[in-house]
PDB file of C-alpha atoms in Angstrom:
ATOM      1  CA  UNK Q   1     -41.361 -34.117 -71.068  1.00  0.00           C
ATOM      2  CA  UNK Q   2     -42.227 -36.246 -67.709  1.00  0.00           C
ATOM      3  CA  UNK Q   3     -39.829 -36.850 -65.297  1.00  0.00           C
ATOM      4  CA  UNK Q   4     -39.820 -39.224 -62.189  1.00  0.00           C
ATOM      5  CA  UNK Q   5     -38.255 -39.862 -58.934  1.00  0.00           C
ATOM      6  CA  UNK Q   6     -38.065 -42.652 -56.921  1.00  0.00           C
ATOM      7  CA  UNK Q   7     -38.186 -41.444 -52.787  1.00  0.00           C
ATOM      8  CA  UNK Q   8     -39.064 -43.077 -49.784  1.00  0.00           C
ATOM      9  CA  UNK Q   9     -41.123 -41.715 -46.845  1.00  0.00           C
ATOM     10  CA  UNK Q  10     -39.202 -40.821 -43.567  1.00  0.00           C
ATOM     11  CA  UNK Q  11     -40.188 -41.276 -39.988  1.00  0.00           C
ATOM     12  CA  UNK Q  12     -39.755 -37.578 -38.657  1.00  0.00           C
ATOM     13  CA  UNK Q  13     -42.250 -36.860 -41.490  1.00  0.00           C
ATOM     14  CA  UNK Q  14     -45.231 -38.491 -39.899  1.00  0.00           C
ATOM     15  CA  UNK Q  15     -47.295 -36.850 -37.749  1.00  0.00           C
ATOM     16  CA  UNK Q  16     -48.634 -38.281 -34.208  1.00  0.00           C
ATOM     17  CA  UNK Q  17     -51.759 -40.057 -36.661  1.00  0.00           C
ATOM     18  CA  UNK Q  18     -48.562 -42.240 -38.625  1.00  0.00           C
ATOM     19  CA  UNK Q  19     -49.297 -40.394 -42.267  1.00  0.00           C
ATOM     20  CA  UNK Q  20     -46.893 -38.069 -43.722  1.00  0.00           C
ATOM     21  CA  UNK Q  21     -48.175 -34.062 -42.370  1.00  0.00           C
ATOM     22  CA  UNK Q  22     -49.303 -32.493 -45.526  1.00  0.00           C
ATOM     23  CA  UNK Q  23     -46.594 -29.799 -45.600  1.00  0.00           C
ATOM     24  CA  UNK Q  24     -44.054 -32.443 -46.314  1.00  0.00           C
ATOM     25  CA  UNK Q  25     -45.648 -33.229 -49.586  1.00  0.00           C
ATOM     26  CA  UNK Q  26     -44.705 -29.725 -50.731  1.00  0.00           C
ATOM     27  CA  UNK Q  27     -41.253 -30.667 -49.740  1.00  0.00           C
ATOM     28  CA  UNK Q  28     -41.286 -33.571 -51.712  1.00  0.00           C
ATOM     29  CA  UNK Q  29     -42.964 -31.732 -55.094  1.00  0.00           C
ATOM     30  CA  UNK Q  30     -39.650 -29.185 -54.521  1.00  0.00           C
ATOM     31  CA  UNK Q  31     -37.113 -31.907 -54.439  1.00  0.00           C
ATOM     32  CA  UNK Q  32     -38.703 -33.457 -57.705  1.00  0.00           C
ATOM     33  CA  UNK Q  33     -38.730 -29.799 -58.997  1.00  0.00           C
ATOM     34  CA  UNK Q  34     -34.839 -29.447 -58.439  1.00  0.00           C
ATOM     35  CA  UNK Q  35     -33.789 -32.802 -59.284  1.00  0.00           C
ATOM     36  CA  UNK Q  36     -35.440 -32.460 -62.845  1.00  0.00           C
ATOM     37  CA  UNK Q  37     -34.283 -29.375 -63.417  1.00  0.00           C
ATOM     38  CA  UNK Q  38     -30.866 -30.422 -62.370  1.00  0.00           C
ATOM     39  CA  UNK Q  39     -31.018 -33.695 -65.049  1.00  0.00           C
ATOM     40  CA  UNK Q  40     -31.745 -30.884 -67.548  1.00  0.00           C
ATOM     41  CA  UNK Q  41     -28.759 -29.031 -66.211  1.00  0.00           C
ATOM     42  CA  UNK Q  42     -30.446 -26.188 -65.230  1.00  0.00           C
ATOM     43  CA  UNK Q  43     -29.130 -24.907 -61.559  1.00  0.00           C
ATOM     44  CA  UNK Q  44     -31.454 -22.995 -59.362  1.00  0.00           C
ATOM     45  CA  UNK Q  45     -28.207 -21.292 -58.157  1.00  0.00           C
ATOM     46  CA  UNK Q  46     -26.738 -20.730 -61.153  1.00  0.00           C
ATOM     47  CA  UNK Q  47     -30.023 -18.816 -62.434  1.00  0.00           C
ATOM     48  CA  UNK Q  48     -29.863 -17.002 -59.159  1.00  0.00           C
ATOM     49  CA  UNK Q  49     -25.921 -15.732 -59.795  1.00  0.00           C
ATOM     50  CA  UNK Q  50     -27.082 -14.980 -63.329  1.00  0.00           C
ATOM     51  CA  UNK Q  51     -29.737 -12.179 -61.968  1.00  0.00           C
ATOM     52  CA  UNK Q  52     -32.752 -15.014 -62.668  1.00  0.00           C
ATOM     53  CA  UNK Q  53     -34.829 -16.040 -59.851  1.00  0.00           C
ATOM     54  CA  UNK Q  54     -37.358 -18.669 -59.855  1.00  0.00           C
ATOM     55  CA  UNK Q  55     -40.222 -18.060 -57.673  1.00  0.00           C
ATOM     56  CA  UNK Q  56     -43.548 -20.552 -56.481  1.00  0.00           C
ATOM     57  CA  UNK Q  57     -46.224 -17.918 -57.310  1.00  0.00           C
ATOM     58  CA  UNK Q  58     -48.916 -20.362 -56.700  1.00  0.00           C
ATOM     59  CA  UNK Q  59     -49.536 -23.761 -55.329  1.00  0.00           C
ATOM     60  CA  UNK Q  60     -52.490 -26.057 -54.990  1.00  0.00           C
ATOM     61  CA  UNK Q  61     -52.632 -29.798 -53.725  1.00  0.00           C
ATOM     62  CA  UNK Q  62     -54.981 -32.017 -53.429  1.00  0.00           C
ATOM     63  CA  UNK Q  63     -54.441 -35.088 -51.369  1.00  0.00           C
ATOM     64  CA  UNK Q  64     -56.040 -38.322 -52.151  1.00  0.00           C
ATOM     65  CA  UNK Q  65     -54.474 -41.111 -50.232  1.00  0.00           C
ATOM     66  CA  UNK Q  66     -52.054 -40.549 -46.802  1.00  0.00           C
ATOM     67  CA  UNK Q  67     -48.791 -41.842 -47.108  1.00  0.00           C
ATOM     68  CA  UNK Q  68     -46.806 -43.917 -44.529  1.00  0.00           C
ATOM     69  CA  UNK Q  69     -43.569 -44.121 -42.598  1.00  0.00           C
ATOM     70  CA  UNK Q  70     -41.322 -46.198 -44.847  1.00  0.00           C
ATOM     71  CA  UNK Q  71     -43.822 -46.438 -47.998  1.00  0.00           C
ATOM     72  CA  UNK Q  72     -41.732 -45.817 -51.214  1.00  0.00           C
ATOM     73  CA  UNK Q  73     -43.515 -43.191 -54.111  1.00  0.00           C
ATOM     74  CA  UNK Q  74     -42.897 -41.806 -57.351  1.00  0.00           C
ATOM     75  CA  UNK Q  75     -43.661 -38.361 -57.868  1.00  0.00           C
ATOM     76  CA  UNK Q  76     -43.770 -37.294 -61.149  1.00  0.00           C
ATOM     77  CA  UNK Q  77     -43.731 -33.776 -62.993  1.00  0.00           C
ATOM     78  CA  UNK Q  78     -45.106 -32.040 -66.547  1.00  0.00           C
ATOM     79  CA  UNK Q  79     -43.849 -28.738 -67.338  1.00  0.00           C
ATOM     80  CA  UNK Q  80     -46.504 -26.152 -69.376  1.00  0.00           C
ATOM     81  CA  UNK Q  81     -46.020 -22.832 -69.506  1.00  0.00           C
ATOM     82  CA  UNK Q  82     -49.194 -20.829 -69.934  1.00  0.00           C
ATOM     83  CA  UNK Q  83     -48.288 -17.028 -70.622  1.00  0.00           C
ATOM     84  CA  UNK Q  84     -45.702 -16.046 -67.897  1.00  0.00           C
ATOM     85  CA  UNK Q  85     -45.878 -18.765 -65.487  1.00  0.00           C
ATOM     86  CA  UNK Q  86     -44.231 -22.156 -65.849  1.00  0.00           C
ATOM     87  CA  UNK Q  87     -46.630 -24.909 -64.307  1.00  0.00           C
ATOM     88  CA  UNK Q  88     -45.687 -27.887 -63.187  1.00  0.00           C
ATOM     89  CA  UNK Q  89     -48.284 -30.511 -63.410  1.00  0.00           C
ATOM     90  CA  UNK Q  90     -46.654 -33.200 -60.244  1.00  0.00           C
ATOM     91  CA  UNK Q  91     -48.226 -36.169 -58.974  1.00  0.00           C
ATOM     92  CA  UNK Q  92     -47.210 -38.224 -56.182  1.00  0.00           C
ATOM     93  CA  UNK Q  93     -48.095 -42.364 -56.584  1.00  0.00           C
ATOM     94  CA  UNK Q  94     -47.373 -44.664 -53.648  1.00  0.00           C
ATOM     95  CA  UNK Q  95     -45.424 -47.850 -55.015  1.00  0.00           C
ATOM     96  CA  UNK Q  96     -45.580 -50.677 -55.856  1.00  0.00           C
ATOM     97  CA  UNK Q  97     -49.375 -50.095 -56.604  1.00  0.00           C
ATOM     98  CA  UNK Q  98     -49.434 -46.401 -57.917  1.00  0.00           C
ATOM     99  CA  UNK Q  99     -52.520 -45.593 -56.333  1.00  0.00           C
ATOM    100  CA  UNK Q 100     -52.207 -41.427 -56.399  1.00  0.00           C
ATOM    101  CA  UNK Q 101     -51.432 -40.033 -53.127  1.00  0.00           C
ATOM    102  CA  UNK Q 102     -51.004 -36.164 -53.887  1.00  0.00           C
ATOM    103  CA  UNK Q 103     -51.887 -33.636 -57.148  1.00  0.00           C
ATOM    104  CA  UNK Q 104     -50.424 -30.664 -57.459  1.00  0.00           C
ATOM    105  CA  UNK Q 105     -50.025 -28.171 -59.252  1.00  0.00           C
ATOM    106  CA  UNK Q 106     -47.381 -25.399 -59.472  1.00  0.00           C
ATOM    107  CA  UNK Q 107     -47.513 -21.931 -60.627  1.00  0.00           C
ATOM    108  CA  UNK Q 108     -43.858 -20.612 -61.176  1.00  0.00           C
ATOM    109  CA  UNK Q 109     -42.858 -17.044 -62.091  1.00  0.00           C
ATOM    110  CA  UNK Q 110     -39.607 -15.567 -63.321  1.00  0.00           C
ATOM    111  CA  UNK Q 111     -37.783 -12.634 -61.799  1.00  0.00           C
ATOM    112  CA  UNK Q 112     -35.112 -10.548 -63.383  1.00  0.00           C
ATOM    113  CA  UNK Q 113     -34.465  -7.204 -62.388  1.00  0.00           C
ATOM    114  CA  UNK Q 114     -37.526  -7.095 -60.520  1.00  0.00           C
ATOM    115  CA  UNK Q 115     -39.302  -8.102 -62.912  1.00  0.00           C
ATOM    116  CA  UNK Q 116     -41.534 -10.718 -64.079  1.00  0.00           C
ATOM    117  CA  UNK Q 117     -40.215 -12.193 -67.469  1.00  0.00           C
ATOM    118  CA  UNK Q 118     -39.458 -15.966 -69.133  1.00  0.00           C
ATOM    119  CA  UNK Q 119     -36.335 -17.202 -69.434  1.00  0.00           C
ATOM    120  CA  UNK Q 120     -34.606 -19.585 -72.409  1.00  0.00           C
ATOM    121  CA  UNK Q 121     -33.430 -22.108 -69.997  1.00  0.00           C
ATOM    122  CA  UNK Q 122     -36.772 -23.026 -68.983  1.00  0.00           C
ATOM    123  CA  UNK Q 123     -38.863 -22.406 -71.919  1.00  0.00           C
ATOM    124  CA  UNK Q 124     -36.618 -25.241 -73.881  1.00  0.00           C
ATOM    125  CA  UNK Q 125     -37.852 -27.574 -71.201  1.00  0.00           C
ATOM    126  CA  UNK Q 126     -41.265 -26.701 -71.773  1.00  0.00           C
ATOM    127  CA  UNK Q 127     -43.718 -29.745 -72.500  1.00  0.00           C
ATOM    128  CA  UNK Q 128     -45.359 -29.394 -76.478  1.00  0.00           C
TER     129      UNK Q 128
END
C-alpha cells in the first residue's frame, strides 16, 4: 500500500542558508507516519493505552535536493515488514516537479510488555 501527503514547507523551518535544517525532514517522515496510520485507523495512542508501543529503532536519510520556505512536497510511504521490524520505505518529492528531495528509511519495532513482538494492527497494513 502507498500513501501520500500533500504539506507545505514553513518559514521557522529554514535555517539561516533559506533550506529546510535536515532535522525537520524527520519531522515531516513522522507526520506522514501518523497520518497514514491514522487513515488506516490505527491510533498511536490507542496502541499505547492497549500496552503496544511503537518505537523508531532505526532511521537513515539521505538528502538529495534542499527544500525551500514555502515550496509544497509530497512525501510518500511503503510499509514492509522484514522479521520484527516494520520499515517504512518514505520519500519526500518537491511539487509540482517531483524531483526527490529526501529518502528514508524507517526501522520500527514493537513493544509489549517489554518486549519486542508484532502486532495484528500493523501487520494487516503490511505492503505484499
Amino acid at each position: 500500500m502507498r500513501h501520500e501527503l500533500r504539506m507545505k514547507v514553513r518559514d521557522y523551518e529554514c535555517d539561516l542558508q533559506g533550506i529546510v535544517n535536515n532535522a525537520n525532514y524527520q519531522h515531516y517522515t513522522e507526520h506522514a507516519r501518523h497520518e497514514f496510520l491514522l487513515s488506516q485507523g490505527v491510533s498511536f495512542a490507542a496502541m499505547h493505552q492497549q500496552g503496544i508501543d511503537a518505537v523508531v529503532a532505526r532511521l537513515n536519510m539521505a538528502f538529495k535536493l534542499p527544500l525551500k520556505s514555502g515550496d509544497e512536497f509530497l512525501c510518500t510511504l511503503r510499509l514492509k515488514k522484514d522479521g520484527i521490524k516494520y520499515v517504512f520505505h518514505q520519500d519526500i518529492y518537491r511539487l509540482p516537479d517531483m524531483k526527490l528531495s529526501c529518502r528514508a528509511i524507517v526501522d520500527t519495532v514493537c513493544v509489549v510488555d517489554g518486549k519486542m513482538t508484532t502486532v495484528p494492527q500493523l501487520d494487516r497494513l503490511v505492503e505484499e
